[in-house]
Amino acid sequence: MDSALLVPLALGFGAIVGGGIVSLLVVAARRGRRAAEVISTAVPDGVDQVIDALESAGVVIDPSNNVVKASPGAFAFGLVWNQALVHPELVKLVDKVRRNGAPITKELELSRGPFGDANIYLFVRVARLGARYILLLAEDRTEGYRLDAVRRDFVANISHELKTPIGAVSLLAEALQAASDEPDQVKRFAKRLTKESERLARITQEIIELSRLQAADALAKPEIVKIDQVVAAAIDQNRVAADSHKISLVSGGRSTAEVYGDEALLGVAVHNLISNAIQYSPKGSRVGIGVSNSDGVVEIAVTDQGIGIPDDDLDRVFERFYRIDQARSRHTGGSGLGLSIVKHVVQNHGGDIRVWSQPGRGSTFTIRLPEASQVSAASLKEA
Ligand code: ADP
């Protein structure tokens, strides 16, 4: 072939092949972009920022139920794990909204996280977000539920605790009436009547104290309280009981420590510890009360050589109405409220209470309170 003809032919062929390849590439790129749009997990504009700003749980779910966006709260509540919703209950709600379109609001009790024992109560809202996504919002209501349960328990316990002495009082009154001609019987029933009414008065007083402590902040008007004075007064109040149980009260360690707070309430707390130490100790034993302070912490320790507390009960003795030996406690007139009052008083004063105990060896209850420093004491006086 003529070489002059060969050159333009080759050029033309090259242009056709090149053009074909370029247009193939352009088509492929367009298809690729469209495909990328279909599988893109991008969340609609603005939703990202809203979810990030949420304090509660917010989750965006795509059509395959993958989590494409979740707020830190959603992870903290244990709702999301491996880019999926942990709880089948939530997945069901999401599917339902996707099918029906209508938003759903529901209260749910769910396990906290994929393997946790604890439960969490959530107020959940699920709604469509644009055409493709589902938005799930959840608020934590666990604390509210817990408080409700505590209140229900408390009311049930109070009713039970009050019913027993009230029942006894009315039975004894009937017995008194029937035995009005027998002076000995009258004396016996009257004595028991006095005991039951004292018990009733004590429970009522303790319930009032406890409600007062829970309702108000004991440190709303804090005063400087001398700890030595509180301890000495509490020992004095328990002297008669100690003498009648033949128990010696030994106080050790003088201290000039002062704390901010309510002297009367702190007095009740120390009194309750000493009174328990006497109640749960054998005749002839000793109860020690020590005060110490170091590094800004004031410690009041009450030690006895009594019956002690089994390991399993140690955590529970501070619960309201908790008594290890119901029968014995009823006999001693205990209401099971004493230690929970101590715990509340101490917590209201920014402190804590610890217990060491061994059955048969005795117990030590230690109250720890933050010491009022001299600087802040001066500023309190000026104020
Ligand atoms: P109570 O009025 O029954 O004494 P508390 O709340 O003061 O109620 O105490 C709860 C329970 O803890 C008591 O019933 C008793 O079983 C146990 N307990 C408290 N203090 C002592 C102690 N010092 N030694 C042994 N057991 C104690």
Short mmCIF file of C-alpha atoms and ligand atoms in Angstrom, two decimals:
data_model
loop_
_atom_site.label_atom_id
_atom_site.label_comp_id
_atom_site.label_asym_id
_atom_site.label_seq_id
_atom_site.Cartn_x
_atom_site.Cartn_y
_atom_site.Cartn_z
CA MET A 1 0.00 0.00 0.00
CA ASP A 2 1.04 3.59 -0.66
CA SER A 3 2.81 4.90 2.39
CA ALA A 4 1.14 8.36 1.97
CA LEU A 5 -2.23 6.65 2.37
CA LEU A 6 -1.07 4.46 5.28
CA VAL A 7 -0.35 7.36 7.67
CA PRO A 8 -3.84 9.01 7.63
CA LEU A 9 -5.45 5.56 7.83
CA ALA A 10 -3.43 4.67 10.92
CA LEU A 11 -4.26 8.04 12.47
CA GLY A 12 -7.98 7.56 11.82
CA PHE A 13 -7.95 4.06 13.28
CA GLY A 14 -6.08 5.31 16.34
CA ALA A 15 -8.63 8.10 16.86
CA ILE A 16 -11.56 5.69 16.64
CA VAL A 17 -10.02 3.20 19.12
CA GLY A 18 -8.96 6.00 21.49
CA GLY A 19 -12.41 7.66 21.34
CA GLY A 20 -14.09 4.34 22.03
CA ILE A 21 -11.93 3.69 25.05
CA VAL A 22 -12.52 7.21 26.41
CA SER A 23 -16.30 6.95 26.03
CA LEU A 24 -16.24 3.50 27.68
CA LEU A 25 -14.35 5.01 30.59
CA VAL A 26 -16.80 7.92 30.89
CA VAL A 27 -19.82 5.55 30.90
CA ALA A 28 -18.14 3.29 33.48
CA ALA A 29 -17.35 6.27 35.69
CA ARG A 30 -20.97 7.49 35.48
CA ARG A 31 -22.30 4.02 36.36
CA GLY A 32 -19.82 3.78 39.21
CA ARG A 33 -20.97 7.13 40.60
CA ARG A 34 -24.59 6.06 40.44
CA ALA A 35 -23.75 2.75 42.15
CA ALA A 36 -21.80 4.59 44.83
CA GLU A 37 -24.82 6.83 45.43
CA VAL A 38 -27.03 3.76 45.91
CA ILE A 39 -24.80 2.13 48.50
CA SER A 40 -23.64 5.37 50.09
CA THR A 41 -24.18 5.52 53.85
CA ALA A 42 -24.15 9.30 53.90
CA VAL A 43 -26.77 10.68 56.29
CA PRO A 44 -28.97 13.57 55.09
CA ASP A 45 -27.53 17.07 55.55
CA GLY A 46 -27.51 18.39 59.09
CA VAL A 47 -28.52 15.11 60.75
CA ASP A 48 -24.87 14.31 61.51
CA GLN A 49 -24.45 17.49 63.55
CA VAL A 50 -27.78 17.00 65.36
CA ILE A 51 -26.85 13.44 66.38
CA ASP A 52 -23.41 14.58 67.53
CA ALA A 53 -24.97 17.30 69.68
CA LEU A 54 -27.48 14.92 71.34
CA GLU A 55 -26.94 14.16 75.01
CA SER A 56 -29.39 11.24 74.93
CA ALA A 57 -29.21 8.33 72.48
CA GLY A 58 -29.76 9.00 68.76
CA VAL A 59 -29.27 6.38 66.05
CA VAL A 60 -29.75 6.53 62.25
CA ILE A 61 -30.44 3.17 60.58
CA ASP A 62 -30.21 2.41 56.85
CA PRO A 63 -32.52 0.11 54.82
CA SER A 64 -30.39 -2.97 55.69
CA ASN A 65 -30.65 -2.16 59.40
CA ASN A 66 -27.02 -1.02 59.57
CA VAL A 67 -26.33 1.79 61.99
CA VAL A 68 -24.88 4.60 59.89
CA LYS A 69 -24.73 7.19 62.67
CA ALA A 70 -25.01 6.97 66.48
CA SER A 71 -24.56 9.52 69.27
CA PRO A 72 -22.12 8.82 72.14
CA GLY A 73 -25.19 8.29 74.37
CA ALA A 74 -26.34 5.40 72.17
CA PHE A 75 -23.02 3.65 72.77
CA ALA A 76 -23.06 4.50 76.47
CA PHE A 77 -26.54 2.95 76.87
CA GLY A 78 -25.25 -0.15 75.04
CA LEU A 79 -27.74 0.17 72.17
CA VAL A 80 -25.21 -0.14 69.34
CA TRP A 81 -22.59 -2.81 68.83
CA ASN A 82 -20.68 -3.62 65.62
CA GLN A 83 -22.71 -1.10 63.59
CA ALA A 84 -26.00 -2.78 64.48
CA LEU A 85 -28.74 -2.36 67.07
CA VAL A 86 -28.08 -4.74 69.99
CA HIS A 87 -31.68 -5.32 71.07
CA PRO A 88 -34.10 -7.29 68.86
CA GLU A 89 -36.95 -5.25 70.44
CA LEU A 90 -35.49 -2.08 68.89
CA VAL A 91 -34.93 -3.77 65.51
CA LYS A 92 -38.61 -4.83 65.54
CA LEU A 93 -39.70 -1.24 66.16
CA VAL A 94 -37.48 -0.01 63.32
CA ASP A 95 -38.94 -2.62 60.92
CA LYS A 96 -42.47 -1.69 61.92
CA VAL A 97 -41.89 2.01 61.25
CA ARG A 98 -40.27 1.18 57.94
CA ARG A 99 -43.33 -0.91 56.93
CA ASN A 100 -46.09 1.35 58.22
CA GLY A 101 -44.50 4.78 58.02
CA ALA A 102 -46.11 6.00 61.25
CA PRO A 103 -43.76 7.02 64.10
CA ILE A 104 -43.79 4.91 67.30
CA THR A 105 -43.25 5.98 70.93
CA LYS A 106 -42.68 3.30 73.56
CA GLU A 107 -41.22 2.65 77.03
CA LEU A 108 -38.93 -0.38 77.07
CA GLU A 109 -36.88 -2.29 79.64
CA LEU A 110 -33.72 -3.51 77.96
CA SER A 111 -30.49 -5.15 79.04
CA ARG A 112 -27.60 -2.71 79.27
CA GLY A 113 -25.23 -3.71 76.45
CA PRO A 114 -24.82 -7.03 74.67
CA PHE A 115 -23.70 -9.04 77.72
CA GLY A 116 -24.62 -6.95 80.74
CA ASP A 117 -26.83 -8.16 83.60
CA ALA A 118 -28.19 -4.74 84.51
CA ASN A 119 -31.30 -3.34 82.90
CA ILE A 120 -32.03 0.08 81.55
CA TYR A 121 -35.44 1.75 81.13
CA LEU A 122 -35.76 3.77 77.96
CA PHE A 123 -38.35 6.07 76.49
CA VAL A 124 -37.92 5.35 72.77
CA ARG A 125 -39.16 7.23 69.68
CA VAL A 126 -38.73 5.79 66.19
CA ALA A 127 -39.58 7.70 62.99
CA ARG A 128 -38.69 7.83 59.32
CA LEU A 129 -35.84 10.11 58.32
CA GLY A 130 -36.21 11.03 54.63
CA ALA A 131 -37.14 8.23 52.27
CA ARG A 132 -34.38 5.79 53.18
CA TYR A 133 -33.44 6.10 56.81
CA ILE A 134 -34.99 5.48 60.22
CA LEU A 135 -34.21 7.68 63.21
CA LEU A 136 -34.30 6.22 66.72
CA LEU A 137 -34.16 8.50 69.78
CA ALA A 138 -34.02 7.17 73.35
CA GLU A 139 -34.08 8.84 76.77
CA ASP A 140 -32.84 7.11 79.94
CA ARG A 141 -35.63 6.77 82.53
CA THR A 142 -33.78 4.23 84.73
CA GLU A 143 -33.30 6.58 87.71
CA GLY A 144 -37.02 7.43 87.77
CA TYR A 145 -37.97 3.74 87.77
CA ARG A 146 -35.44 3.00 90.53
CA LEU A 147 -36.80 5.78 92.73
CA ASP A 148 -40.36 4.54 92.15
CA ALA A 149 -39.32 1.03 93.22
CA VAL A 150 -37.57 2.36 96.35
CA ARG A 151 -40.70 4.40 97.26
CA ARG A 152 -42.99 1.40 96.74
CA ASP A 153 -40.74 -0.79 98.94
CA PHE A 154 -40.59 1.88 101.60
CA VAL A 155 -44.35 2.31 101.79
CA ALA A 156 -44.85 -1.48 101.90
CA ASN A 157 -42.24 -1.81 104.66
CA ILE A 158 -43.63 1.05 106.75
CA SER A 159 -47.13 -0.41 106.60
CA HIS A 160 -45.79 -3.77 107.73
CA GLU A 161 -43.64 -2.32 110.52
CA LEU A 162 -46.46 -0.17 111.89
CA LYS A 163 -49.13 -2.85 111.63
CA THR A 164 -47.39 -5.15 114.14
CA PRO A 165 -47.23 -2.79 117.16
CA ILE A 166 -50.62 -1.24 116.32
CA GLY A 167 -52.16 -4.73 116.28
CA ALA A 168 -50.45 -5.54 119.58
CA VAL A 169 -51.74 -2.33 121.21
CA SER A 170 -55.34 -3.06 120.30
CA LEU A 171 -55.08 -6.71 121.46
CA LEU A 172 -53.53 -5.64 124.77
CA ALA A 173 -56.25 -3.03 125.28
CA GLU A 174 -58.89 -5.74 124.83
CA ALA A 175 -57.02 -8.04 127.25
CA LEU A 176 -56.85 -5.22 129.80
CA GLN A 177 -60.57 -4.70 129.61
CA ALA A 178 -61.24 -8.42 130.09
CA ALA A 179 -58.84 -8.67 133.04
CA SER A 180 -60.03 -5.54 134.86
CA ASP A 181 -60.74 -7.53 138.06
CA GLU A 182 -57.26 -9.09 138.25
CA PRO A 183 -54.68 -6.50 139.32
CA ASP A 184 -51.67 -8.72 138.47
CA GLN A 185 -52.87 -9.30 134.93
CA VAL A 186 -53.66 -5.61 134.53
CA LYS A 187 -50.11 -4.75 135.59
CA ARG A 188 -48.61 -7.27 133.15
CA PHE A 189 -50.70 -6.08 130.19
CA ALA A 190 -50.10 -2.42 131.04
CA LYS A 191 -46.33 -3.04 131.02
CA ARG A 192 -46.51 -4.67 127.60
CA LEU A 193 -48.76 -1.88 126.37
CA THR A 194 -46.15 0.68 127.41
CA LYS A 195 -43.43 -1.29 125.59
CA GLU A 196 -45.45 -1.54 122.36
CA SER A 197 -46.39 2.13 122.42
CA GLU A 198 -42.73 3.07 122.99
CA ARG A 199 -41.80 0.94 120.00
CA LEU A 200 -44.48 2.64 117.93
CA ALA A 201 -43.21 6.05 119.02
CA ARG A 202 -39.61 5.11 118.15
CA ILE A 203 -40.47 3.82 114.67
CA THR A 204 -42.56 6.92 113.96
CA GLN A 205 -39.74 9.18 115.17
CA GLU A 206 -37.18 7.37 113.04
CA ILE A 207 -39.39 7.52 109.96
CA ILE A 208 -39.84 11.26 110.47
CA GLU A 209 -36.06 11.71 110.89
CA LEU A 210 -35.35 9.71 107.76
CA SER A 211 -37.89 11.60 105.64
CA ARG A 212 -36.47 14.89 106.90
CA LEU A 213 -32.98 13.80 105.94
CA GLN A 214 -34.05 12.68 102.49
CA ALA A 215 -36.15 15.74 101.76
CA ALA A 216 -33.77 18.50 102.83
CA ASP A 217 -30.10 19.24 102.58
CA ALA A 218 -28.66 19.06 106.11
CA LEU A 219 -25.93 21.42 105.08
CA ALA A 220 -28.21 24.16 103.81
CA LYS A 221 -27.20 26.17 106.91
CA PRO A 222 -23.97 24.52 108.06
CA GLU A 223 -22.43 25.39 111.39
CA ILE A 224 -19.07 24.55 112.84
CA VAL A 225 -19.52 21.44 114.97
CA LYS A 226 -16.97 20.22 117.52
CA ILE A 227 -16.72 16.47 117.09
CA ASP A 228 -15.59 15.82 120.67
CA GLN A 229 -18.76 17.48 121.92
CA VAL A 230 -20.96 15.36 119.62
CA VAL A 231 -19.28 12.15 120.77
CA ALA A 232 -19.42 13.06 124.47
CA ALA A 233 -23.15 13.84 124.23
CA ALA A 234 -23.86 10.56 122.38
CA ILE A 235 -21.94 8.58 125.04
CA ASP A 236 -23.92 10.32 127.82
CA GLN A 237 -27.23 9.47 126.17
CA ASN A 238 -26.25 5.79 126.06
CA ARG A 239 -24.94 5.50 129.62
CA VAL A 240 -28.14 4.19 131.18
CA ALA A 241 -28.56 1.53 128.47
CA ALA A 242 -24.90 0.51 128.81
CA ASP A 243 -25.20 0.20 132.62
CA SER A 244 -28.29 -1.94 132.36
CA HIS A 245 -26.43 -4.26 129.92
CA LYS A 246 -23.33 -4.17 132.18
CA ILE A 247 -21.29 -2.84 129.29
CA SER A 248 -18.49 -0.35 129.77
CA LEU A 249 -18.22 2.56 127.36
CA VAL A 250 -14.59 3.49 126.76
CA SER A 251 -13.78 6.65 124.85
CA GLY A 252 -10.30 7.12 123.52
CA GLY A 253 -8.47 9.83 121.61
CA ARG A 254 -9.33 13.45 122.26
CA SER A 255 -9.52 15.64 119.25
CA THR A 256 -10.04 19.29 118.46
CA ALA A 257 -11.51 18.34 115.10
CA GLU A 258 -14.41 20.35 113.73
CA VAL A 259 -16.68 19.72 110.79
CA TYR A 260 -19.37 21.73 109.02
CA GLY A 261 -22.85 20.49 109.61
CA ASP A 262 -25.79 19.95 111.89
CA GLU A 263 -24.80 19.04 115.46
CA ALA A 264 -28.11 17.38 116.30
CA LEU A 265 -28.03 15.12 113.22
CA LEU A 266 -24.41 14.12 113.79
CA GLY A 267 -25.38 13.38 117.40
CA VAL A 268 -28.18 11.05 116.21
CA ALA A 269 -25.71 9.21 113.93
CA VAL A 270 -23.09 8.59 116.65
CA HIS A 271 -25.84 7.76 119.16
CA ASN A 272 -27.28 5.08 116.83
CA LEU A 273 -23.88 3.41 116.40
CA ILE A 274 -23.20 3.29 120.16
CA SER A 275 -26.75 2.10 120.89
CA ASN A 276 -26.36 -0.76 118.33
CA ALA A 277 -22.96 -1.69 119.78
CA ILE A 278 -24.64 -2.06 123.20
CA GLN A 279 -27.68 -3.95 121.83
CA TYR A 280 -25.64 -6.51 119.94
CA SER A 281 -22.96 -7.21 122.59
CA PRO A 282 -22.89 -9.68 125.47
CA LYS A 283 -23.02 -8.55 129.10
CA GLY A 284 -19.69 -7.52 130.58
CA SER A 285 -18.10 -6.57 127.24
CA ARG A 286 -16.65 -3.20 126.20
CA VAL A 287 -17.65 -0.68 123.58
CA GLY A 288 -14.91 1.67 122.42
CA ILE A 289 -15.50 5.07 120.84
CA GLY A 290 -12.48 6.73 119.23
CA VAL A 291 -11.98 10.01 117.39
CA SER A 292 -9.00 10.81 115.20
CA ASN A 293 -8.20 13.27 112.46
CA SER A 294 -5.51 13.42 109.82
CA ASP A 295 -5.15 14.80 106.31
CA GLY A 296 -8.39 16.74 106.59
CA VAL A 297 -10.48 13.65 107.46
CA VAL A 298 -12.18 13.19 110.84
CA GLU A 299 -12.86 9.58 111.84
CA ILE A 300 -15.27 8.42 114.54
CA ALA A 301 -14.97 4.69 115.19
CA VAL A 302 -17.34 2.66 117.38
CA THR A 303 -15.99 -0.81 118.20
CA ASP A 304 -17.74 -3.64 120.04
CA GLN A 305 -16.97 -7.22 121.07
CA GLY A 306 -20.46 -8.36 120.13
CA ILE A 307 -22.13 -10.95 117.95
CA GLY A 308 -20.74 -9.48 114.70
CA ILE A 309 -22.32 -9.43 111.25
CA PRO A 310 -22.07 -12.22 108.65
CA ASP A 311 -20.21 -11.29 105.45
CA ASP A 312 -23.31 -11.56 103.25
CA ASP A 313 -25.22 -9.02 105.36
CA LEU A 314 -22.46 -6.42 105.63
CA ASP A 315 -23.57 -4.43 102.57
CA ARG A 316 -27.24 -4.65 103.45
CA VAL A 317 -27.29 -3.46 107.07
CA PHE A 318 -27.54 0.16 105.87
CA GLU A 319 -30.78 -0.52 103.98
CA ARG A 320 -34.02 0.72 105.51
CA PHE A 321 -35.75 -1.88 107.69
CA TYR A 322 -32.97 -4.42 107.13
CA ARG A 323 -32.41 -6.64 110.18
CA ILE A 324 -30.20 -9.69 110.24
CA ASP A 325 -32.15 -11.53 112.90
CA GLN A 326 -35.76 -10.36 112.72
CA ALA A 327 -36.79 -12.16 115.90
CA ARG A 328 -33.90 -10.84 118.01
CA SER A 329 -34.25 -7.35 116.62
CA ARG A 330 -37.96 -7.30 117.41
CA HIS A 331 -37.11 -8.40 120.93
CA THR A 332 -34.59 -5.58 121.35
CA GLY A 333 -37.09 -3.17 119.81
CA GLY A 334 -34.99 -2.47 116.69
CA SER A 335 -36.75 -1.03 113.66
CA GLY A 336 -34.00 -1.62 111.12
CA LEU A 337 -33.88 2.13 110.44
CA GLY A 338 -30.97 3.10 112.73
CA LEU A 339 -28.10 2.45 110.33
CA SER A 340 -29.88 3.89 107.30
CA ILE A 341 -30.31 7.11 109.30
CA VAL A 342 -26.57 7.05 110.09
CA LYS A 343 -25.75 6.55 106.42
CA HIS A 344 -27.97 9.44 105.32
CA VAL A 345 -26.62 11.83 107.96
CA VAL A 346 -23.04 11.00 107.03
CA GLN A 347 -23.67 11.30 103.29
CA ASN A 348 -25.42 14.64 103.78
CA HIS A 349 -22.26 15.83 105.52
CA GLY A 350 -20.08 14.80 102.57
CA GLY A 351 -18.69 11.78 104.40
CA ASP A 352 -19.02 8.02 104.32
CA ILE A 353 -19.50 5.10 106.70
CA ARG A 354 -17.57 1.84 106.69
CA VAL A 355 -18.01 -1.35 108.62
CA TRP A 356 -15.65 -4.14 109.59
CA SER A 357 -17.17 -7.13 111.30
CA GLN A 358 -16.68 -10.80 112.03
CA PRO A 359 -19.34 -13.05 113.56
CA GLY A 360 -18.40 -13.85 117.14
CA ARG A 361 -15.58 -11.29 117.28
CA GLY A 362 -17.34 -7.97 117.02
CA SER A 363 -17.81 -4.99 114.74
CA THR A 364 -16.29 -1.58 114.06
CA PHE A 365 -18.36 1.12 112.39
CA THR A 366 -16.30 4.09 111.19
CA ILE A 367 -17.77 7.43 110.18
CA ARG A 368 -15.49 9.61 108.06
CA LEU A 369 -16.21 13.32 107.64
CA PRO A 370 -14.34 16.11 105.88
CA GLU A 371 -12.69 18.36 108.46
CA ALA A 372 -13.59 22.05 108.43
CA SER A 373 -10.30 23.77 107.70
CA GLN A 374 -9.35 26.86 109.73
CA VAL A 375 -9.42 29.07 106.64
CA SER A 376 -12.98 28.20 105.69
CA ALA A 377 -14.01 28.33 109.35
CA ALA A 378 -12.88 31.96 109.46
CA SER A 379 -14.78 32.81 106.30
CA LEU A 380 -17.93 31.16 107.71
CA LYS A 381 -17.74 33.36 110.82
CA GLU A 382 -17.37 36.49 108.68
CA ALA A 383 -20.37 35.56 106.53
P1 ADP B 1 -31.99 -2.03 114.33
O1 ADP B 1 -32.92 -0.98 114.78
O2 ADP B 1 -32.65 -3.33 114.02
O3 ADP B 1 -30.79 -2.17 115.20
P2 ADP B 1 -30.15 -0.90 112.40
O4 ADP B 1 -30.42 -0.27 111.06
O5 ADP B 1 -29.52 -0.05 113.43
O6 ADP B 1 -31.53 -1.51 112.90
O7 ADP B 1 -29.26 -2.18 112.16
C1 ADP B 1 -29.61 -3.10 111.16
C2 ADP B 1 -29.17 -4.50 111.55
O8 ADP B 1 -27.74 -4.56 111.54
C3 ADP B 1 -29.57 -4.88 112.95
O9 ADP B 1 -30.85 -5.46 112.99
C4 ADP B 1 -28.49 -5.87 113.34
O10 ADP B 1 -28.86 -7.15 112.87
C5 ADP B 1 -27.27 -5.41 112.57
N1 ADP B 1 -26.33 -4.63 113.42
C6 ADP B 1 -26.25 -3.29 113.53
N2 ADP B 1 -25.26 -2.91 114.35
C7 ADP B 1 -24.68 -4.05 114.78
C8 ADP B 1 -23.59 -4.37 115.68
N3 ADP B 1 -22.88 -3.40 116.26
N4 ADP B 1 -23.28 -5.67 115.85
C9 ADP B 1 -23.98 -6.65 115.26
N5 ADP B 1 -25.01 -6.45 114.42
C10 ADP B 1 -25.37 -5.17 114.19
#
